[in-house]
Structure formats: C-alpha cells, structure tokens
XYZ file of C-alpha atoms in Angstrom:
396
model
C -29.014 -1.571 -73.389
C -25.302 -1.280 -73.025
C -24.851 -4.337 -70.762
C -26.739 -6.589 -73.226
C -24.762 -5.336 -76.207
C -21.384 -5.916 -74.645
C -19.616 -9.187 -75.025
C -18.868 -9.255 -71.269
C -20.069 -12.454 -69.684
C -21.016 -10.440 -66.577
C -23.519 -8.094 -68.238
C -26.624 -10.179 -67.758
C -25.667 -10.968 -64.152
C -25.264 -7.280 -63.258
C -28.633 -6.397 -64.777
C -30.419 -9.035 -62.688
C -28.553 -7.887 -59.568
C -29.641 -4.243 -59.965
C -33.269 -5.273 -60.547
C -33.147 -7.334 -57.339
C -31.873 -4.358 -55.322
C -34.631 -2.150 -56.712
C -37.210 -4.725 -55.584
C -35.826 -4.774 -52.044
C -35.892 -1.011 -51.653
C -39.393 -0.655 -53.026
C -40.907 -3.457 -50.933
C -38.990 -3.309 -47.650
C -38.393 0.419 -47.234
C -41.136 2.286 -49.022
C -43.879 0.039 -47.633
C -42.574 0.238 -44.048
C -42.560 3.990 -43.517
C -44.684 3.732 -40.385
C -42.417 1.095 -38.885
C -39.346 3.257 -39.514
C -40.972 6.240 -37.851
C -41.762 4.090 -34.802
C -38.179 2.809 -34.608
C -36.783 6.340 -34.784
C -39.014 7.474 -31.917
C -37.911 4.522 -29.795
C -34.245 5.318 -30.427
C -34.785 8.918 -29.307
C -36.453 7.777 -26.074
C -33.653 5.248 -25.411
C -31.024 7.979 -25.822
C -32.837 10.123 -23.263
C -32.787 7.241 -20.771
C -29.016 6.873 -21.235
C -28.230 10.442 -20.161
C -26.341 10.459 -16.849
C -26.371 13.634 -14.762
C -22.898 15.182 -14.418
C -21.329 15.211 -10.977
C -19.669 18.304 -9.628
C -16.483 16.406 -8.901
C -16.207 14.888 -12.374
C -15.386 11.677 -10.571
C -16.054 9.267 -13.418
C -13.978 9.178 -16.582
C -15.986 9.347 -19.807
C -14.245 6.209 -21.070
C -15.931 3.240 -19.445
C -16.591 4.763 -16.012
C -12.964 4.516 -14.872
C -11.965 5.956 -11.504
C -8.793 7.861 -12.388
C -6.326 8.729 -9.619
C -3.498 11.156 -10.373
C -0.366 10.982 -8.217
C 0.353 14.708 -8.267
C 3.575 15.071 -6.320
C 6.966 13.477 -6.507
C 7.893 10.690 -4.083
C 10.911 11.706 -2.005
C 11.888 14.013 -4.863
C 11.560 11.452 -7.672
C 8.731 10.756 -10.078
C 6.678 7.808 -8.807
C 7.287 4.645 -10.819
C 3.670 3.609 -11.047
C 4.325 0.821 -13.561
C 6.615 -0.916 -11.063
C 3.818 -1.179 -8.521
C 3.299 -4.324 -6.468
C 0.482 -5.112 -4.012
C 2.803 -5.670 -1.054
C 5.885 -3.726 -2.092
C 6.345 -0.269 -0.628
C 5.180 2.341 -1.598
C 2.247 0.180 -2.763
C 1.587 1.847 -6.129
C -0.798 -0.835 -7.224
C -4.402 -1.195 -8.348
C -4.401 -4.840 -9.401
C -6.189 -6.752 -12.113
C -9.096 -7.890 -9.963
C -10.349 -4.574 -8.640
C -14.188 -4.616 -8.547
C -14.297 -1.118 -10.107
C -12.416 0.206 -13.106
C -9.461 1.945 -11.524
C -6.309 3.605 -12.836
C -3.380 5.278 -11.062
C -1.231 7.633 -13.117
C 1.215 10.538 -12.846
C -0.172 12.282 -15.964
C -1.249 15.676 -14.627
C -2.665 16.776 -17.983
C -5.538 14.324 -17.463
C -6.842 16.198 -14.454
C -10.158 17.006 -16.158
C -10.898 13.254 -16.062
C -9.625 12.711 -12.505
C -11.644 11.185 -9.691
C -8.981 11.799 -7.055
C -5.575 13.459 -6.632
C -2.850 11.827 -4.523
C -0.172 13.763 -2.628
C 2.838 12.272 -0.886
C 3.123 13.953 2.504
C 6.894 14.470 2.451
C 6.683 16.111 -1.016
C 3.538 18.180 -0.503
C 3.977 21.891 -1.199
C 1.492 24.754 -1.306
C 3.453 26.013 -4.305
C 2.526 22.960 -6.385
C -1.220 22.477 -6.266
C -3.764 21.597 -8.960
C -5.679 24.500 -10.563
C -8.418 25.860 -8.282
C -11.186 24.967 -10.721
C -10.526 21.290 -9.949
C -10.731 21.720 -6.183
C -13.958 19.694 -6.036
C -11.941 16.561 -6.817
C -11.040 14.761 -3.557
C -7.455 15.055 -2.328
C -5.791 11.917 -0.953
C -2.800 12.164 1.371
C -0.312 9.293 1.445
C 2.182 9.021 4.290
C 4.199 6.115 5.628
C 6.412 8.397 7.706
C 5.583 9.523 11.241
C 4.766 13.158 12.186
C 8.152 13.749 13.836
C 9.778 13.724 10.387
C 6.757 14.845 8.329
C 5.844 18.506 9.057
C 2.679 18.542 6.926
C 1.033 16.074 9.324
C 1.335 18.660 12.099
C 0.086 21.556 9.930
C -3.637 22.130 10.525
C -3.982 24.383 7.476
C -2.469 21.810 5.152
C -4.356 18.873 6.663
C -7.653 20.710 6.265
C -7.304 20.412 2.483
C -7.357 16.612 2.341
C -10.345 14.305 2.093
C -8.837 10.814 2.448
C -5.791 9.331 4.154
C -3.540 6.443 3.030
C -1.281 5.728 6.002
C 0.592 3.283 8.219
C -2.033 4.066 10.857
C -4.593 1.295 11.355
C -7.230 3.931 12.143
C -6.763 5.777 8.824
C -9.090 5.494 5.821
C -6.764 3.088 4.038
C -4.333 1.358 6.431
C -1.196 0.221 4.605
C 1.749 -0.068 6.998
C 5.134 -1.117 5.674
C 4.808 -4.055 8.043
C 3.242 -6.429 5.517
C 2.305 -10.029 6.268
C 5.482 -11.921 7.237
C 6.582 -15.053 5.440
C 6.207 -18.505 6.946
C 9.583 -19.804 5.761
C 11.013 -22.173 8.341
C 13.747 -20.525 10.414
C 17.367 -21.561 10.670
C 17.651 -24.294 13.348
C 18.542 -23.106 16.826
C 21.950 -24.781 16.818
C 22.921 -23.145 13.505
C 22.241 -19.609 14.701
C 25.713 -18.856 15.957
C 25.323 -15.096 16.335
C 23.459 -13.224 19.048
C 22.077 -9.744 18.299
C 22.062 -7.722 15.070
C 21.314 -4.025 14.488
C 21.248 -2.109 11.185
C 20.723 1.634 11.746
C 22.016 4.749 10.035
C 19.599 7.345 11.439
C 21.216 7.826 14.829
C 18.211 9.192 16.717
C 19.321 10.186 20.218
C 17.374 8.064 22.699
C 17.295 4.992 20.491
C 21.052 5.104 19.915
C 21.691 5.772 23.602
C 19.681 2.706 24.616
C 21.546 0.500 22.121
C 24.814 1.825 23.505
C 23.776 0.878 27.041
C 22.484 -2.539 25.974
C 25.730 -3.519 24.257
C 27.556 -3.146 27.581
C 25.784 -6.324 28.680
C 25.467 -8.385 25.473
C 27.327 -8.600 22.181
C 25.586 -6.643 19.387
C 26.780 -6.515 15.789
C 26.098 -3.090 14.245
C 26.047 -2.922 10.433
C 24.753 0.633 9.919
C 26.299 4.045 10.547
C 25.166 4.062 14.170
C 27.694 2.426 16.523
C 29.047 0.429 13.588
C 31.180 -2.613 14.388
C 30.915 -4.453 11.059
C 31.125 -3.604 7.367
C 28.352 -1.218 6.327
C 25.350 -3.087 4.914
C 23.746 -1.242 2.016
C 19.974 -1.475 2.254
C 17.383 -1.539 -0.524
C 13.788 -0.294 -0.449
C 12.570 -3.791 -1.289
C 10.899 -5.513 1.666
C 12.402 -8.757 0.351
C 15.995 -7.573 0.579
C 17.686 -10.939 -0.016
C 21.078 -9.909 1.328
C 19.606 -8.556 4.555
C 17.226 -11.477 5.084
C 20.063 -13.952 4.596
C 22.131 -12.140 7.228
C 19.217 -11.961 9.658
C 18.708 -15.733 9.482
C 22.064 -16.273 11.183
C 21.123 -14.235 14.291
C 18.981 -15.279 17.227
C 17.787 -11.693 17.837
C 17.573 -8.400 15.985
C 16.859 -4.898 17.297
C 13.741 -3.342 15.774
C 13.768 0.261 17.004
C 11.788 2.719 14.808
C 13.007 6.330 14.744
C 10.044 7.508 16.846
C 7.538 5.995 19.261
C 4.395 7.170 17.459
C 1.008 5.453 17.509
C 0.789 2.604 14.959
C 4.231 3.361 13.508
C 5.688 -0.038 12.570
C 8.040 -0.323 9.598
C 9.431 -2.967 7.267
C 12.101 -3.805 9.861
C 9.514 -5.845 11.751
C 8.558 -7.685 8.561
C 12.217 -8.434 7.813
C 12.883 -9.772 11.296
C 9.840 -12.029 11.462
C 10.169 -13.278 7.891
C 13.812 -14.238 8.349
C 13.126 -16.233 11.523
C 15.091 -14.121 13.966
C 13.317 -12.894 17.119
C 12.617 -9.131 17.061
C 13.417 -6.956 20.080
C 10.852 -4.163 19.837
C 11.148 -0.591 21.063
C 8.219 1.416 19.710
C 4.467 1.961 19.817
C 2.294 -0.127 22.118
C -0.247 -0.158 19.271
C 1.762 -2.974 17.732
C -0.431 -5.210 19.880
C -3.297 -4.536 17.469
C -1.240 -6.412 14.874
C 0.394 -9.071 17.018
C -2.719 -10.060 18.986
C -3.906 -12.376 16.229
C -3.250 -16.118 16.263
C 0.257 -17.380 16.899
C 1.836 -13.945 16.507
C 0.961 -13.182 20.146
C 4.333 -14.412 21.364
C 6.679 -13.553 18.520
C 8.296 -10.357 19.811
C 10.341 -9.311 22.843
C 9.418 -5.820 24.095
C 12.043 -3.532 25.600
C 9.417 -1.881 27.781
C 8.852 -5.137 29.648
C 12.312 -4.783 31.221
C 13.221 -2.194 33.816
C 16.724 -1.548 32.396
C 19.050 -2.662 29.543
C 20.852 -5.183 31.783
C 17.588 -6.969 32.612
C 16.831 -7.299 28.898
C 20.350 -8.562 28.190
C 20.031 -11.191 30.947
C 16.794 -12.450 29.374
C 18.417 -12.678 25.936
C 21.355 -14.638 27.343
C 18.897 -17.046 28.968
C 16.969 -17.610 25.747
C 20.175 -18.038 23.722
C 21.046 -21.067 25.892
C 17.566 -22.601 26.103
C 16.266 -23.989 22.829
C 12.787 -24.815 24.113
C 12.162 -21.354 25.566
C 13.651 -19.606 22.538
C 11.543 -21.563 20.052
C 8.347 -20.439 21.779
C 8.863 -17.145 19.945
C 8.972 -19.047 16.647
C 5.942 -21.241 17.243
C 4.029 -19.399 14.533
C 6.681 -20.409 12.009
C 6.107 -24.117 12.641
C 2.350 -24.149 13.307
C 1.231 -21.357 10.987
C -0.605 -18.147 11.846
C -3.873 -19.805 12.951
C -5.795 -16.545 12.641
C -9.362 -16.563 14.051
C -12.280 -15.618 11.747
C -12.574 -12.097 13.206
C -9.017 -11.326 12.102
C -10.166 -11.069 8.481
C -12.442 -8.142 9.352
C -9.763 -6.285 11.287
C -7.782 -3.386 9.836
C -4.566 -5.405 9.596
C -6.419 -8.467 8.276
C -7.925 -6.458 5.440
C -4.501 -5.019 4.619
C -2.671 -8.333 4.708
C -5.339 -10.393 2.965
C -7.451 -7.898 1.006
C -7.351 -5.845 -2.171
C -4.457 -3.474 -3.044
C -4.658 -0.120 -1.325
C -5.332 2.010 -4.410
C -8.059 -0.355 -5.564
C -9.698 0.274 -2.192
C -9.301 4.020 -2.727
C -11.138 3.744 -6.040
C -13.888 1.660 -4.487
C -14.440 4.251 -1.752
C -14.476 7.179 -4.177
C -17.001 5.355 -6.372
C -19.351 5.362 -3.373
C -18.329 8.636 -1.754
C -16.543 11.118 -4.051
C -16.388 13.806 -1.345
C -14.756 12.141 1.652
C -13.886 14.072 4.812
C -13.867 17.836 5.186
C -10.228 17.883 6.171
C -8.073 15.521 8.243
C -6.953 15.882 11.873
C -3.340 16.763 12.603
C -0.999 14.137 14.019
C 1.407 14.461 16.900
C 3.927 12.211 18.575
C 4.103 13.501 22.153
C 7.100 13.925 24.398
C 5.609 11.555 26.988
C 6.813 8.572 24.964
C 10.353 9.933 24.907
C 10.200 10.541 28.638
C 9.067 6.954 29.198
C 11.982 5.640 27.150
C 14.426 7.896 28.993
C 13.408 6.205 32.266
C 14.608 2.859 30.880
C 18.121 4.211 30.395
C 20.435 4.445 33.449
C-alpha cells in the first residue's frame, strides 16, 4: 500500500482514520435504514403542518411575519423622514422598539408586494398617484393632522370611500394622535418674574380670529410676534414641539393666545402644548371638545376660554384682575405644582392612550395584525358655519 511504503509519519494515521469512517457508515447508516425512512416521513408531515394559508391582502411579510407599512405620498411636498421619527414629535413617524408585533414603516414603494398597509398624507393625496390596482386589497391608511377647512380630501366623499383606517387629531378616529401631546411638568416662572402680559404668535391671518385679537388688544396690551398684527420682531417657528426659543419666550408671559385657524371638533394643535409646558396660561378660542382632554385630573382649570366672556372687554378685564392677584392666577397653574393626578379611568381614555401608550404606527400595525381589512371607507368631515357665527357674536 502506498501509505505504508511512504516515509511520511502520517501514513499509518490516515489509514486508521479511513477504516474508522468505513466502520461508522456500515454500522450506523446501513443498519438503520428503517429508522431513516421513519425520520423522512416525519419531516414531510412536519413541513405540511408548517404551511400557512395565504391571505388575500398579503398582510404579512415573508421575513419573520413583519407588518410592513409604506408611506406612499409625500408630506407637505417633501419625502417623509421616517428615520427621524420620534414617539411624541410631529408628524409621529415612529414604531418604537417595544412594539408587541413586528412592525416597520418605510417609504420604499418598490416593496409594495410585501406591504400590510399603505399610508397617505391627506394634504398630499392625489388620485393621480395611487398604488397599482392589483394591490388594492391592502388597507389604505389616511393620516391628517389638519382640519377639513384646509384639507379638501376630508370633504371629498369619493376620496374618503377609498380609505380603511384613519390616523388623526380627532379623539374619535381609529388612531388618535393630536399635536397636543402631554405637556411637561416643569415648574413655571414665578408670578413676580413674569413681567409681560399677553403674547400671540400668528402668521395665518384667518379673518375672525384676527378680528377678535384686534378687538381684544384695544383693552389689554398684546405682543404680536407673527405676521398678523405684528408689534415685535418676527419669531421664526420650528416644527419641533419643543421649540426652545419659543418656550423660553412664553415663560416670561402671564398669558398667551391659543387660537387655532378653525373651530373644528377635536382640533387642538401644538400651540396648546407649548403654552401649558412653558407655564403661561393659555387663552383658548376653539373647539369645545377640548374638554375631553382637559377634564382629567388637575388640568380641569388650566385654560381660560374666550367663549366664557360675552365680549373682548370682559375677557380683558378678567386678565387684568388675574395679573394683579397671585393667588387667583396660580390656580391655573395648580397642576404644575401638584402634578396631573389623573384618575385610573384616564388611562383607558382616547387621550390617555395617546399620551401614555404605544407609538401611533405601532398601534396601526397591531390593529392590522388583527383586522387587515378595516372599514369600508371613511365618513367625510365638515367644519360648519355655525361655529363661525358663534364667534362673530363675540365681536362687537
């Protein structure tokens, strides 16, 4: 044999090794033919059990059962910056790391064959830019944090009939997510150090709102930092709810005007968050539905409502009174010193689940995992003229 004749010191070792392998194959494989046949049959049966029936909506990604959401449209004309998402930072592009289901939000349209849901921003929705018809069984999700006065698609019955879920500022929507996020409990500037009276920062000079501010300033000093009725240097705003420059300015004022651009049900914006977080007292002119947010705990008396006063002068007189009475003024800031003190039922409310719960797009994924079809269309939204008429009566 060649290995024995060579002078290599490994020859004998290799011969023994090959004989050992031959023994294993002959004993363990050839004598266990029946066992191998049984194992093969079991593997076939196991594979059959693993087969999952395909769903018509293709709502589960083949890779690990991920719920994939595709943000189809632009966001106010720009590509959504999904990677910059934050759970409480508008526009709330966030899934989170603790979502109970595997969930992903992306702008990659080419992955539509894996999609579980398609998201459309209401202000950018166009019938000229829709997914291919063969993917119509995938649920469509409408996102809107703007009211129907400035968002035509919300008033369009044909367009609204195409959507299956709704992400909105409305507390009665599928996924409530108003820009009014949970305010901060930072202690306010002491009463004596707030040397300024009323602040307003507005650049959308909506008629009735601007008219009321114009009447109110006849009776109390108001500092205007926006384009509307400006009296001070223009203050450039950011989309960040924690706008440091704005919050710092707000802390020096006893009051700030919080007048949304329309009095539509549930429409409350980040201006209310900014006012409350900074420790100024908001003067509110907007939806009565704000009570569904402010009714909890110590927030009950944190806001002054324009509609509680018969005319601008009556409101101005009340503000002058509070500005000279520390004890009465600080009643509006009680929540800052004592905490929210929310009751247990708050945590099951729509606003409680938004302020304390999982990120909005995680909740979308969770719902789709249970119900991949959703609604057969959404109702249209309106913001009636009766609210404008009611406001007009407050103006002399």
